[in-house]
Short mmCIF file of C-alpha atoms and ligand atoms in Angstrom, two decimals:
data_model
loop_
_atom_site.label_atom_id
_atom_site.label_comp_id
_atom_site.label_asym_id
_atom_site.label_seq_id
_atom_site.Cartn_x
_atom_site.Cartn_y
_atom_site.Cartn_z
CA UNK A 226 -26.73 67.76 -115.92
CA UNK A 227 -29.31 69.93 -117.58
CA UNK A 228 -29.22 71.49 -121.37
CA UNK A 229 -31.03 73.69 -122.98
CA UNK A 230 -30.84 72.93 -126.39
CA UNK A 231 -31.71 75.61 -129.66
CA UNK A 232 -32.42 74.71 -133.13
CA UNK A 233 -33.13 77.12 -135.80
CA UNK A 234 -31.37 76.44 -138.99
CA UNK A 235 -34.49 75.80 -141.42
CA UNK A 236 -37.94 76.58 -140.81
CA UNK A 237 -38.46 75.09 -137.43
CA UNK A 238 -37.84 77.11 -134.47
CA UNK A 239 -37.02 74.92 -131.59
CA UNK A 240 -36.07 74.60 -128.34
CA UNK A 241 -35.76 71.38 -125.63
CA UNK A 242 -34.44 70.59 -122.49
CA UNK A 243 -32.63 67.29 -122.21
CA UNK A 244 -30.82 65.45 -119.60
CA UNK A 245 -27.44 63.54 -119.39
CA UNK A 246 -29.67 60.49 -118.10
CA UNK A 247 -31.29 60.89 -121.71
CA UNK A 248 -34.31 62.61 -119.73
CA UNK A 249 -36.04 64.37 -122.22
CA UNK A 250 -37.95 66.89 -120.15
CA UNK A 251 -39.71 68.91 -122.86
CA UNK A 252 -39.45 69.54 -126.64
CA UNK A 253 -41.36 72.08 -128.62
CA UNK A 254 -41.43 72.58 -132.42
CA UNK A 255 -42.59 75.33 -133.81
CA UNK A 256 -42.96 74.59 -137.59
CA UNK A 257 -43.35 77.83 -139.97
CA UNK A 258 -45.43 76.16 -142.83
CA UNK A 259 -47.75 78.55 -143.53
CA UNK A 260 -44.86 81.29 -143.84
CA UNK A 261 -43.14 79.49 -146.49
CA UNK A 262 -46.62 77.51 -148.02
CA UNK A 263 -47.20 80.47 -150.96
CA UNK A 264 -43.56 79.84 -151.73
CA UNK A 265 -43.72 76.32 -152.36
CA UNK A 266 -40.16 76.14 -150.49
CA UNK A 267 -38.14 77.87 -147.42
CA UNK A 268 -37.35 81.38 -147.82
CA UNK A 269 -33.99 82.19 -145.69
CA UNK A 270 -34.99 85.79 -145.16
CA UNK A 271 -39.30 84.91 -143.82
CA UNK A 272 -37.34 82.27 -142.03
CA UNK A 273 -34.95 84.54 -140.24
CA UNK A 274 -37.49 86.91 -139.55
CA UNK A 275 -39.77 84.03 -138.04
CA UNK A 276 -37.31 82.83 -135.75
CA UNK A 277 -37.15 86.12 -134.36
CA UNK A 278 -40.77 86.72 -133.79
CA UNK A 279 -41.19 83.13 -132.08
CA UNK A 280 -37.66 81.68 -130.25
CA UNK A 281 -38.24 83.82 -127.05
CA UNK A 282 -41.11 81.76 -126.35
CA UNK A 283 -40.38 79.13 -127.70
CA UNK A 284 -37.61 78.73 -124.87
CA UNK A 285 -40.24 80.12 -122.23
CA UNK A 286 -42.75 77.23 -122.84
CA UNK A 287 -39.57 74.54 -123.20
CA UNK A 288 -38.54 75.78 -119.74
CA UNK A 289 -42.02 75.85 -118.21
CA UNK A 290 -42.98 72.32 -119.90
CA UNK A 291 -39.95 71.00 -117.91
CA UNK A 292 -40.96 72.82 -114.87
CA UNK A 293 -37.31 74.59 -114.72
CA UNK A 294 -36.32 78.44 -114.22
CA UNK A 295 -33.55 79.42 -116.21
CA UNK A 296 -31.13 79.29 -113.55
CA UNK A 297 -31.82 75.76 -113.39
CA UNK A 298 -29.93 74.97 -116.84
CA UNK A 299 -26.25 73.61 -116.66
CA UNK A 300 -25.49 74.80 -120.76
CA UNK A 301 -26.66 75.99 -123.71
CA UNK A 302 -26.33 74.45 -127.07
CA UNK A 303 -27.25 75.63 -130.11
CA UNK A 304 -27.02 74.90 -134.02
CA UNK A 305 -24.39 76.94 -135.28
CA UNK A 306 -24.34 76.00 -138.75
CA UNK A 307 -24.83 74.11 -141.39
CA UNK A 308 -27.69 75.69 -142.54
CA UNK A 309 -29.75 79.05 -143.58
CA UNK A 310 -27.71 81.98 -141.99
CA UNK A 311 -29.67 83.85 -141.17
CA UNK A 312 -31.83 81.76 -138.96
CA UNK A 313 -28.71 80.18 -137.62
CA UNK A 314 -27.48 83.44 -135.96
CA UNK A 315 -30.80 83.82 -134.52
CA UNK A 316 -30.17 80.71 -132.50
CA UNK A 317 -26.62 81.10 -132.08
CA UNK A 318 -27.07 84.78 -130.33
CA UNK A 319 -29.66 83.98 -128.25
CA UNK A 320 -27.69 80.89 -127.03
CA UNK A 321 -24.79 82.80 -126.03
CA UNK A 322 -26.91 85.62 -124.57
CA UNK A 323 -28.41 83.09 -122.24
CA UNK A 324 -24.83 81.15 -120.87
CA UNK A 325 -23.62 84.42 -120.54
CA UNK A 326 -26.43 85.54 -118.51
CA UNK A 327 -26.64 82.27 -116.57
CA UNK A 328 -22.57 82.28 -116.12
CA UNK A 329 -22.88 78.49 -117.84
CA UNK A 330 -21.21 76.93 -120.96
CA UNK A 331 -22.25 77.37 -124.24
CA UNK A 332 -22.00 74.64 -126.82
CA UNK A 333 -21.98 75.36 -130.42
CA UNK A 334 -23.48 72.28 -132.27
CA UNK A 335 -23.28 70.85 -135.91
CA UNK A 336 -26.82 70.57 -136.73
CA UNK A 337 -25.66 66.87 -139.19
CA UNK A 338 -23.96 65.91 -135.74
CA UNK A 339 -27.06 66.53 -134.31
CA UNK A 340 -28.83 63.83 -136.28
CA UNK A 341 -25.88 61.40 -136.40
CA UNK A 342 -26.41 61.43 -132.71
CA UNK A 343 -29.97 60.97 -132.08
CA UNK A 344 -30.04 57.19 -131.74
CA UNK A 345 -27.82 57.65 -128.99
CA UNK A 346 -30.19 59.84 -127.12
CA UNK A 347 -32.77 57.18 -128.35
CA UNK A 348 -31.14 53.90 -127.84
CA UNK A 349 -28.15 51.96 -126.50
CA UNK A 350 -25.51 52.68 -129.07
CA UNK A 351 -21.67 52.63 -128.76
CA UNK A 352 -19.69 53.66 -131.31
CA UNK A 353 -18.10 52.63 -134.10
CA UNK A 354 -21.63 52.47 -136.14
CA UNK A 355 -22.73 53.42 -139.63
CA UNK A 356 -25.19 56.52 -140.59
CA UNK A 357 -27.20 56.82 -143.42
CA UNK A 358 -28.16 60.72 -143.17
CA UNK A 359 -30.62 61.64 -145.27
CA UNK A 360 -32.43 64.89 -145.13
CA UNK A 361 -33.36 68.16 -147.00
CA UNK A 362 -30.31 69.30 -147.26
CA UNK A 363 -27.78 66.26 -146.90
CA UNK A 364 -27.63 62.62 -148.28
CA UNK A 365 -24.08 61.15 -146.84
CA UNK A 366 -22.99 57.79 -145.42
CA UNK A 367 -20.70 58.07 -142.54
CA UNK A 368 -19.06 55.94 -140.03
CA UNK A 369 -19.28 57.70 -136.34
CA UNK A 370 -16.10 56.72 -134.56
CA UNK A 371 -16.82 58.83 -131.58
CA UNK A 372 -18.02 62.45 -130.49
CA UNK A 373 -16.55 64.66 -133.33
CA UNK A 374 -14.98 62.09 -135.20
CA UNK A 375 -16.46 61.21 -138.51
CA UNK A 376 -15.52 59.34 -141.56
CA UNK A 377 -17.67 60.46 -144.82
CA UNK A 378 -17.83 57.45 -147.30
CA UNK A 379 -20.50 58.74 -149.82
CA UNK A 380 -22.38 62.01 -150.50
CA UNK A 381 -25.05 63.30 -153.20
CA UNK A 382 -22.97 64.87 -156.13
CA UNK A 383 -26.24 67.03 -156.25
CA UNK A 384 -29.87 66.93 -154.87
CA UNK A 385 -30.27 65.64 -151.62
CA UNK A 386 -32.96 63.09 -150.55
CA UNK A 387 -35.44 64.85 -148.90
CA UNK A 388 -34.92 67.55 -151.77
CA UNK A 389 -36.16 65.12 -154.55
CA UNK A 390 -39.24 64.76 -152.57
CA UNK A 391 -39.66 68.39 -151.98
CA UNK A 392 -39.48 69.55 -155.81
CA UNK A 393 -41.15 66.17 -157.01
CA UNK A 394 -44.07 66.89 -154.94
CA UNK A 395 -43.82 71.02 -156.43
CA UNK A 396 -43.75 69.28 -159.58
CA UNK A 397 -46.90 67.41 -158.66
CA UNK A 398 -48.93 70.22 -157.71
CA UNK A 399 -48.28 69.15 -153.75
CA UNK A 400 -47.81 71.56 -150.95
CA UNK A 401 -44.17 71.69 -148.97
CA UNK A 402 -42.86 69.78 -147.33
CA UNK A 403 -43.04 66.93 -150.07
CA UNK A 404 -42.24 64.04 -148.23
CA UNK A 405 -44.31 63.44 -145.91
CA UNK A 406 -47.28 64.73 -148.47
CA UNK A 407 -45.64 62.09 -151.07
CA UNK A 408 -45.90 59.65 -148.40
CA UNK A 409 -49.69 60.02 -147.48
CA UNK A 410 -50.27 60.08 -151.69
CA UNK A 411 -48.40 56.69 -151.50
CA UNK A 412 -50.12 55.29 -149.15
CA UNK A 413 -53.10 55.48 -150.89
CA UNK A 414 -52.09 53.42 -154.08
CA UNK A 415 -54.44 50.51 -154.56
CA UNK A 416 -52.32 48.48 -157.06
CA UNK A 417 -48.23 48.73 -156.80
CA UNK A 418 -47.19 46.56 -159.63
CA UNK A 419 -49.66 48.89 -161.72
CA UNK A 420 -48.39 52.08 -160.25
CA UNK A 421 -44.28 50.99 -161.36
CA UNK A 422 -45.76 50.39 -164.56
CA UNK A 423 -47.03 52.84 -164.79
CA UNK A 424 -44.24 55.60 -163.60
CA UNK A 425 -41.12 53.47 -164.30
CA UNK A 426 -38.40 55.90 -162.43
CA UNK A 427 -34.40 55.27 -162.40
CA UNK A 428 -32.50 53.71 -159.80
CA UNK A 429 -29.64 56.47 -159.98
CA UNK A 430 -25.95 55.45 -159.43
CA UNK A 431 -26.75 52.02 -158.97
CA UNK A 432 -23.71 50.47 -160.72
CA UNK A 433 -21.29 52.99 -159.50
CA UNK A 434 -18.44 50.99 -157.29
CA UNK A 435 -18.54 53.62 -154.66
CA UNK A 436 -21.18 55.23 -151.95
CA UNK A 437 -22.15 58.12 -153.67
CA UNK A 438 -26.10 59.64 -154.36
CA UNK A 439 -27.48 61.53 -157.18
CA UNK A 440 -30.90 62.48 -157.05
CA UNK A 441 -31.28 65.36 -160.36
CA UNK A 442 -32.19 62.78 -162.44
CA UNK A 443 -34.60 61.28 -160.60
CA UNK A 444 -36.34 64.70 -159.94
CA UNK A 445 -36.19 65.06 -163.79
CA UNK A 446 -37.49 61.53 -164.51
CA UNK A 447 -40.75 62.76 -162.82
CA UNK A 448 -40.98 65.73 -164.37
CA UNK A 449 -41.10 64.12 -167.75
CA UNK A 450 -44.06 61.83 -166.27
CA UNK A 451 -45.79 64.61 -164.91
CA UNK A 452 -45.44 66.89 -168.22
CA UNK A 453 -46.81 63.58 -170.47
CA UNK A 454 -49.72 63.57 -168.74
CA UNK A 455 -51.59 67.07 -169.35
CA UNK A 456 -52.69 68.46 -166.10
CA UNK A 457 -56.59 68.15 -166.69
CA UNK A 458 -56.12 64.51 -166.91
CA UNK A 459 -53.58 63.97 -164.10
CA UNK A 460 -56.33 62.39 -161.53
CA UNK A 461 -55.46 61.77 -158.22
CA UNK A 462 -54.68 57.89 -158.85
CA UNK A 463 -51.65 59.24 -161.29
CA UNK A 464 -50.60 61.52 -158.57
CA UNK A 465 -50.65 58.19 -155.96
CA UNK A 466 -49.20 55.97 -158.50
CA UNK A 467 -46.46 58.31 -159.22
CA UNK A 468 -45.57 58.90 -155.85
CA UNK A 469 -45.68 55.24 -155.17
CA UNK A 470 -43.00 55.03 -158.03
CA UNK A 471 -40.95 57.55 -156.89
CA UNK A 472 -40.87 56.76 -152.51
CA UNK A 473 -39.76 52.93 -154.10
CA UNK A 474 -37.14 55.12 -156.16
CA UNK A 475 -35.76 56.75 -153.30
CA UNK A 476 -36.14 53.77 -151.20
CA UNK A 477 -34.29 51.35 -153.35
CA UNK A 478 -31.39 53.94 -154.14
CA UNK A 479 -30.60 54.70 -150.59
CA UNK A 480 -30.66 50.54 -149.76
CA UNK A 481 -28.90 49.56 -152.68
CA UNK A 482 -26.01 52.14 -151.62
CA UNK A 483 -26.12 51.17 -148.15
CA UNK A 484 -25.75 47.48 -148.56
CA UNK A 485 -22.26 48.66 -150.29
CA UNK A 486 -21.09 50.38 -147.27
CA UNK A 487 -22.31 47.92 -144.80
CA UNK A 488 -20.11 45.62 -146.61
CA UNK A 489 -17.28 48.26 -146.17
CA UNK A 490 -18.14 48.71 -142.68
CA UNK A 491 -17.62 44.78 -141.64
CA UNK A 492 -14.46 44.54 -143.35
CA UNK A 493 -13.25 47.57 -142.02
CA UNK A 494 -14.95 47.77 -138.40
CA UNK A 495 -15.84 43.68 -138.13
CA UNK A 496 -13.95 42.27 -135.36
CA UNK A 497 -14.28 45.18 -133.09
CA UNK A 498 -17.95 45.75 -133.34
CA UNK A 499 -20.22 43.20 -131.48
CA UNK A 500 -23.49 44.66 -132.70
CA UNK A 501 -23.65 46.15 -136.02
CA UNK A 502 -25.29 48.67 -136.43
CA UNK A 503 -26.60 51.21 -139.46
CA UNK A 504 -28.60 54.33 -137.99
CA UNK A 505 -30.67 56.16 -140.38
CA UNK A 506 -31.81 59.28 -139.04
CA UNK A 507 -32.84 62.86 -141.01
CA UNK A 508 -36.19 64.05 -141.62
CA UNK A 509 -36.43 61.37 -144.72
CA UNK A 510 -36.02 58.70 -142.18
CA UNK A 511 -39.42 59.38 -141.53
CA UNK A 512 -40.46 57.87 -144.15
CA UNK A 513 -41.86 54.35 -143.00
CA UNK A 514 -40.72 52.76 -146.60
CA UNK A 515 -37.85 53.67 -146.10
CA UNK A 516 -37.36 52.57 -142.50
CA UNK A 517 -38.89 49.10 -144.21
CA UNK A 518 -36.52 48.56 -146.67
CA UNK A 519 -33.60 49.27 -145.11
CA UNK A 520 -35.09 47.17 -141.95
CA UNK A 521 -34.91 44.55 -144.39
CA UNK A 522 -31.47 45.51 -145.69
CA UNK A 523 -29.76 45.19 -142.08
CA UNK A 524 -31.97 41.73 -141.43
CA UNK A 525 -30.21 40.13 -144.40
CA UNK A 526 -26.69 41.63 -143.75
CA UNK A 527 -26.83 40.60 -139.71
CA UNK A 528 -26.61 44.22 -138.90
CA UNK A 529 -29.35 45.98 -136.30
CA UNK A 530 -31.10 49.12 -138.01
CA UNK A 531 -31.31 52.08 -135.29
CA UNK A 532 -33.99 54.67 -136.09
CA UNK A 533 -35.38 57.41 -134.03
CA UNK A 534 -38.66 57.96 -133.47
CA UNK A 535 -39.89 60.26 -136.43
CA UNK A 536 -40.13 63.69 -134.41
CA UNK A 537 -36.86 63.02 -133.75
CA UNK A 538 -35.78 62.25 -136.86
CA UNK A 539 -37.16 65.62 -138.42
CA UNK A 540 -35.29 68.71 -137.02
CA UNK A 541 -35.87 69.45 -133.06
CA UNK A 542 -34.15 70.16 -130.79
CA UNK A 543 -33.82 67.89 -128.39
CA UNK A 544 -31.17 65.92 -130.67
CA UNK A 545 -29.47 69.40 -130.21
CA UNK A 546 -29.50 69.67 -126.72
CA UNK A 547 -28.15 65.78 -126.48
CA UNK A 548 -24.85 66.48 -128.61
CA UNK A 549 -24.60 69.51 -125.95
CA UNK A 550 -24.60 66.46 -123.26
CA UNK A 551 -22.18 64.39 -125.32
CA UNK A 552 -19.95 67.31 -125.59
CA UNK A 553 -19.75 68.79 -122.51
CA UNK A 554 -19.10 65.13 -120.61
CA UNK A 555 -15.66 65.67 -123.10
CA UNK A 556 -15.16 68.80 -121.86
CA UNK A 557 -16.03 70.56 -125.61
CA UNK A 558 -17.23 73.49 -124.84
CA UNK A 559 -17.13 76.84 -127.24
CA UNK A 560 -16.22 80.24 -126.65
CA UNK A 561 -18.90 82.90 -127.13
CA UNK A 562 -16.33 84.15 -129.96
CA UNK A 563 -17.47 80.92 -131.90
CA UNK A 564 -18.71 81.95 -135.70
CA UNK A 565 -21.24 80.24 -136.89
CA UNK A 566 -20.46 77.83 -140.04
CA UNK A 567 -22.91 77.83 -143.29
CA UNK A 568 -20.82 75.13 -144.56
CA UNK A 569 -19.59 72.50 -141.80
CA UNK A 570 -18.84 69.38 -142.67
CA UNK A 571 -18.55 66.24 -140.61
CA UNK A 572 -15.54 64.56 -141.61
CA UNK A 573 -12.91 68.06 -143.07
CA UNK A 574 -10.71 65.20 -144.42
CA UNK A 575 -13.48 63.47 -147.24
CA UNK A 576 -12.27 64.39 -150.64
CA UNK A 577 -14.18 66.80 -151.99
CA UNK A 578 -16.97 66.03 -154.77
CA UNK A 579 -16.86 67.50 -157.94
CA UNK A 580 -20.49 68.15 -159.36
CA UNK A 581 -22.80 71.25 -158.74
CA UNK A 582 -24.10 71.97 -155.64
CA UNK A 583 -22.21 69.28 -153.87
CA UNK A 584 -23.75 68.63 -150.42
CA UNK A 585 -20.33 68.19 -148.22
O1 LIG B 616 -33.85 66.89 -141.15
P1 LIG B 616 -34.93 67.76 -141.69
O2 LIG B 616 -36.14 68.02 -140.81
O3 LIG B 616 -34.37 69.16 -142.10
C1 LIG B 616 -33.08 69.29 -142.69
O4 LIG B 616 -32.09 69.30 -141.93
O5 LIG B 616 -33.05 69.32 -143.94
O6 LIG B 616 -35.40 67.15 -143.07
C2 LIG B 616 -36.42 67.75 -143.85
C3 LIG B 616 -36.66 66.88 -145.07
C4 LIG B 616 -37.63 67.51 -146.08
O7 LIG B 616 -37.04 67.40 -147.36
C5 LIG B 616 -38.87 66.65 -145.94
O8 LIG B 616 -39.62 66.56 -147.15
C6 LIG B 616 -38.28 65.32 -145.55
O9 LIG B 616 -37.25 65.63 -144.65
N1 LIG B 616 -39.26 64.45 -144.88
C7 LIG B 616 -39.71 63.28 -145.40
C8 LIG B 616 -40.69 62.78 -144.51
N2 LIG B 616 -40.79 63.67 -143.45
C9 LIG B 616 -39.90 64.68 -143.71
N3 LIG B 616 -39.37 62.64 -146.54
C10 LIG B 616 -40.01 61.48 -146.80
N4 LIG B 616 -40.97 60.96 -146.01
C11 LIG B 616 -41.34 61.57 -144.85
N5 LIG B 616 -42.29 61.04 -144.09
ZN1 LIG B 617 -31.98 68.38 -140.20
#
């Protein structure tokens, strides 16, 4: 079985052809940084407007990378939400233009189930297993029961993850996307116990007897670093240091949180799970820190960390093609009626958060 899968629901335009032997025959990102650079941040509408200059092609060169005509392609799946709207339509109606044209199924895809899925594309992985997702737009632990069957045990109450980066490093003076700029800045720190010192940054919700996130008050913790140091003498080590700081921040937080759940995990999943596992996967799983601590996290806990490689942990999609594989062995396949969902959450049932722009 053959899939063409679609992403477009941020500011890559993507398309990749995977098979249900986990073949991944090609996968090309198209990554609109220099659109959205001047902005310091994605704008929905250049986005949208991107995604229609480039997806055409996009799909031409994933078809001729895998040496397939378009008749050759069993499905088409596509991101049909969460995510920018505008962008998402792009994808969704060119998906459906194509099965109709080829007379083959179309799949409409969650773009979070997309990631929660990856490591199974990746890796040997049976379900039950935990998820830390953590990306620009989402922070949520989850339990993956099966295809379509989620159970959401934490979520941010505001920022997400990979959105701390982004507006710490705007706050910096350091081009989008933050992360993996905050990274490279971190990187370069020459003494850590001086740069914590120097930067001391929250651990935010620490205490809290639950699985939640908040990230705000991080974000704001650096800006009151960065605004106590006048810019002419902000030098590059205080940028490093600071970043240093903040990637332990983030890194700690997400751990500290995680080692709750994986506790919640045994005592609910235990005896029927022979291997343990807690996937992180999101473009913040990137992040090798991260990846680090956590690896350390599941090492002390007995559970096995599962991580994608980091082009597939940022969006692509090949991750979206593979949930069209996973769906259409069920049988799950979507009308070309389907309306595509800015707001789509994984598990309908998780009681809602109360706190401004709660990521569901
Ligand atoms: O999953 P993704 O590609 O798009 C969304 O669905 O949001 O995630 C993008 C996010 C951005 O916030 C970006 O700064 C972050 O992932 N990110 C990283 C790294 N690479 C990407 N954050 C930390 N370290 C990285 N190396
Ligand atoms: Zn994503």
């Amino acid at each position: 079985m053959i899939v063409l899968g679609i992403e477009t629901s941020c500011d890559e335009t993507a398309a990749a052809i995977v098979t249900d032997k986990r073949d991944i025959l090609s996968n090309v990102v198209l990554r609109q940084l220099e659109e959205h650079a001047v902005f310091g941040g994605v704008v929905p509408e250049i986005a949208a407007r991107a995604h229609i200059d480039h997806l055409d092609n996009t799909i031409r060169i994933a078809l001729e990378q895998a040496n397939l005509r378009p008749n050759m392609v069993g499905a088409v799946a596509a991101t049909c939400g969460p995510g920018l709207i505008g962008g998402v339509l792009v994808g969704m109606m060119t998906a459906k233009a194509m099965a109709s044209a080829l007379k083959v199924p179309f799949i409409a895809v969650n773009h979070l189930e997309a990631h929660a899925l990856t490591p199974r594309l990746t890796s040997d992985l049976e379900f039950p297993y935990l998820i830390l997702l953590v990306s620009g737009g989402h922070t949520q632990i989850l339990v993956a029961e099966g295809v379509g069957q989620y159970k959401r045990w934490g979520t941010t109450l505001d920022d997400a993850a990979g959105e701390c980066f982004d507006k710490s490093a705007k706050l910096m003076g350091l081009p989008y996307p933050g992360g993996p700029n905050i990274e490279r800045m971190a990187n370069n720190t020459k003494d850590a116990k001086q740069a914590l010192e120097q930067f001391p940054l929250p651990r935010p919700m620490q205490h809290h007897k639950n699985y939640d996130f908040s990230f705000s008050g991080l974000k704001s913790a650096v800006r009151s670093h960065v605004e106590s140091l006048s810019s002419a003498s902000m030098v590059d080590k205080d940028i490093e240091n600071l970043c240093f700081s903040l990637q332990m921040a983030i890194s700690e937080t997400l751990a500290s949180r995680c080692a709750r759940a994986i506790e919640k995990f045994k005592a609910a999943y235990g005896p029927q799970t022979l291997n343990p596992t807690l996937v992180v996967s999101g473009g913040v799983s990137a992040n090798q820190t991260i990846r680090k601590t956590l690896e350390n996290l599941c090492a002390k806990a007995g559970f096995r960390l599962s991580a994608p490689p980091p082009d597939l942990c940022t969006d692509n999609a090949a991750m979206v093609a593979w949930v069209g594989v996973e769906r259409l062995r069920l049988g799950l396949t979507d009308p070309l009626t389907f309306k595509a969902r800015p707001r789509w959450p994984l598990d309908p049932a998780a009681e809602p958060r109360h706190g401004a722009g709660v990521k569901a």
